[in-house]
Amino acid sequence: MATKLEELGGVGVRLHRREDDRFVRGKGQYLDDIKLPGMLHMEILRSPYAHARIRSVDTSRAKALPGVVAVLTGQDLAAHNLAWMPTLSGDTQAVLATDKVRFQGQEVAAVVAESPYVAKDAVQLIEVDYEPLPVVVDPRKALEPGAPLVRDDKPGQTTNHIYHWEAGDREATERAFREADRVVTLETHYPRCHPAPLECCGCIADVNPATGKATVYMTTQAPHAVRTVFALVTGYPEHQIRIVSPDIGGGFGNKVPVYPGYVVATAASLLLGRPVKWVEDRTGNLTSTGYARDFHMKGELALKGDRIVGLRVRVLGDHGAFYADAQPTKFKIGLFHIVSGSYDIPAAFCEADGAYTNKAPGGVAYRCSFRVTEASFLIERLVQTAAYELGVDPAEFRRRNFIRRDQFPYRSAFGWVYDSGDYHRALDLALEKLGYARWRREQEEARRQGRLLGIGIASFTEIVGAGPSHTFDILGLKMFDSAELRVHPTGKAVLKLGTRTQGQGHETTYAQIVATELGIPARDVEVQEGDTDHTPYGLGTYASRSTPTSGAAAAVVARRLREKARKIAAHLLEVSEDDLEWETGRFYVRGSPDRFKTIQDVALAAYTNFPQGLEPGLEDVCYYDPPNLTFPFGTYAVVVEVDRGTGQWRPLQVVAVDDCGVRINPMIVEGQIMGGLCEGYGIAAMQLITFDEQGNCIGSNFLDYLLPTAWETPRFELYETVTPSPHHPLGAKGVGESATVGSPAAYVNAVIDALAHAGVRNIDMPLTPDRVRAALESVGLAE
Amino acid sequence: MEHRITVTVNGVPYTAEVEPRLLLVHFLRETLNLTGTHIGCDTTSCGACAVLLDGLPIKSCTFLAVQADGHSVTTVEGLARDGHLHPIQQGFKEEHGLQCGFCTPGMMLVAKALLEENPDPTEEQIRWAISGNLCRCTGYQNIVKAIQWAARRLREPAPAGR
């Protein structure tokens, strides 16, 4: 028999998704599906050069083409003080280039036309006279004396150095290294990659000349923050700006920033008094919008016996032409100082420098909580390296250095307070399910036969769910989030939130939370997000923050309504509130369970028969400022076989144990984990945005920027442990990014493990066949 | 320079004057307002724009509308019949074969062509058949299960009385 929560579709139920009905019918409404009367189309001219001075821009031929309504250049925007805009990291970024172009693909001019085909034609007719300048694409070279200066627009900027940043205790860490009996070092590059959601970015700006209302439909993960940024940057009154984020075809961090195209389209609509649609093509997406990673990292572990006593990390961040990382204001490299990972390390220090290069700006958190991915990768690779140097099994070395269950809440050497965890249990479960001991024996046997098997482990800890507001803000906006719940007279409800789903299934999972807390069936709860005129303020969906923030807000607001409902139920049953007991969906009189009122009875009474003196209605709003972040964790274990001839490698088994606390919808959680394991595989194996010496982007389309298909993507075996978050109202933690964060190290550790007996310690990602082949040759393993 | 074409889309013939360079995907999306067919890459790589031409999958972002003249096109809007979901659509719901939904129409149409040619495909055959379609959300495993679900349903004998 189905339980009450199963009937309601409550927390823990594998409820089918409500949003699927429209998507499987092709009736989703993505940005490009929206058409407004009189709508114009915009196309952007991009720079073919990575670094060049703009001598002149001649738009006359483009303007003369029939169907062209306007051509905008940087000079046109400069007249309105819009040629530059602030970035999410306190820098500035060109909207349309005025002085020079600083990366290939940079926005130079825009055509607005009656049709998209005409707009594309006209862009080809714009004549730009460029004077090419020396190019720098390597951040190490960018910091050498005499390097081409990327940001000569910034007063006082005489080098390509952006920042120096430190975290942890330098002195204590130096002491730990002096006293260590062994130091293990790993240098590696986490390469530049791109989130590449299947839907590119775009917007439709509709500034109504009669009312002045600016409605902008936009592929954004953070509509409310965008509205405020638009208001602050342009001075346009905020109540006259409405940002609508329609169905989004994947985001993965790529749809957090404000891009030049959004600004130009809005300016064009304002100038022309007509709606203007801009949808970038894939090359525009890959060459100009938020890339991810591109960190050169050096990590060192100080060891005493088999214990880690110190961690020292140096990072050089390549930020491209504009420092535009999407991250909390306080931190220069996001939450990278989670880099001590799952390990009890008494002393740790991290320092980082950032450099400008002639590459696209971005630094978005690609399915990642602000640089956690780079940090997790480094520590998991480093720990494996240390295990080899010590001659200890990598799993056993982890076990000896994990933070123990009884140490939670645990304060790391960098000051983070981990909420809960049980790392030994997750590792043991993963090894058991993998058949670790058996694979180790098979690895030995295979080596005798001349075959190379490798076993890789990653025991990651994430840090997700920003706020709390005392530490986290974006451009000054504190990182809380919100939920507003209205229960209508007939017991049906609308839940509105400050977040925005991009495939995470919010329309289903948030309704499950209300079902659990209030007993209203999930199917009777409509979830709304993404329209700033109709939803409460919030910072949006990225960095696995929706469940920790808006999910918590949904639970809290539902509980508040339950308390109000208790007053109404007491009135209806003519008893004191204290005489009522709650069980999901109804209040009954203690001792007389037959005397009860359902939540639906109460909802009707809230509008028809409420006690005098009580405010009518049944609705409330909660702005939830989380007391701490949540720290999901797990262990991924991968077995690969490496081909000694071609350098190709193939996963033979992938086991994932995830602990994200209480799972609101296990089906959706598992879906997100599998998606992350696939993206992690892509990052480890093939996804690379790189540049030649002239700054030409290699990886500007899906023929060059490889993404995993169903054919090579491995099969995944998923398991779970449940360690609830002690501070989240439901005990839940964020999970959307765990597998992208944790799995690249598992794949790479597996390939390295196959070659480690011959002395290989590192191959930089992506582990393409040529790189693996070179490593095989270097140790005489190549066939 | 416009060309008069007649294309049967989801069983309905449409006649229109089109530019010779008009892509089929734009004909479907802009001329016919069938926006369920998506554009993901412009280079025949991702399959978001996949539709069936006379029953076989093509990528409509690199196919001219004039090439479809006289042919029959099936889009995602043509899968459901009389309001009832096609088993492939049901399978994607049942097995959580979609997240953001952007790749889903193309995936389902490619799956339809596969199952019509091979009603009982192996997992390998399914993975090969959809390897021209990218999905960034699911990791493919549930898409494979969704297609297996649909294959099972389609092989079941029709209920009596229908």
PDB file of C-alpha atoms in Angstrom, chain A residues 26-27 33 35, chain B residues 26-36 77:
ATOM      1  CA  GLY A  26       7.976  20.029 -28.372  1.00  0.00           C
ATOM      2  CA  LYS A  27       5.936  22.628 -26.514  1.00  0.00           C
ATOM      3  CA  ASP A  33      10.686  30.142 -29.670  1.00  0.00           C
ATOM      4  CA  LYS A  35       8.104  35.901 -31.277  1.00  0.00           C
TER       5      LYS A  35
ATOM      6  CA  HIS B  26      13.868  27.824 -40.255  1.00  0.00           C
ATOM      7  CA  PHE B  27      11.031  26.813 -42.554  1.00  0.00           C
ATOM      8  CA  LEU B  28       9.677  24.616 -39.782  1.00  0.00           C
ATOM      9  CA  ARG B  29      10.303  27.062 -36.940  1.00  0.00           C
ATOM     10  CA  GLU B  30       9.631  30.433 -38.554  1.00  0.00           C
ATOM     11  CA  THR B  31       7.289  29.732 -41.464  1.00  0.00           C
ATOM     12  CA  LEU B  32       5.206  26.982 -39.883  1.00  0.00           C
ATOM     13  CA  ASN B  33       5.717  28.011 -36.231  1.00  0.00           C
ATOM     14  CA  LEU B  34       6.693  24.457 -35.296  1.00  0.00           C
ATOM     15  CA  THR B  35       9.257  25.457 -32.676  1.00  0.00           C
ATOM     16  CA  GLY B  36       9.744  22.008 -31.191  1.00  0.00           C
ATOM     17  CA  GLU B  77       4.803  17.851 -32.956  1.00  0.00           C
TER      18      GLU B  77
END
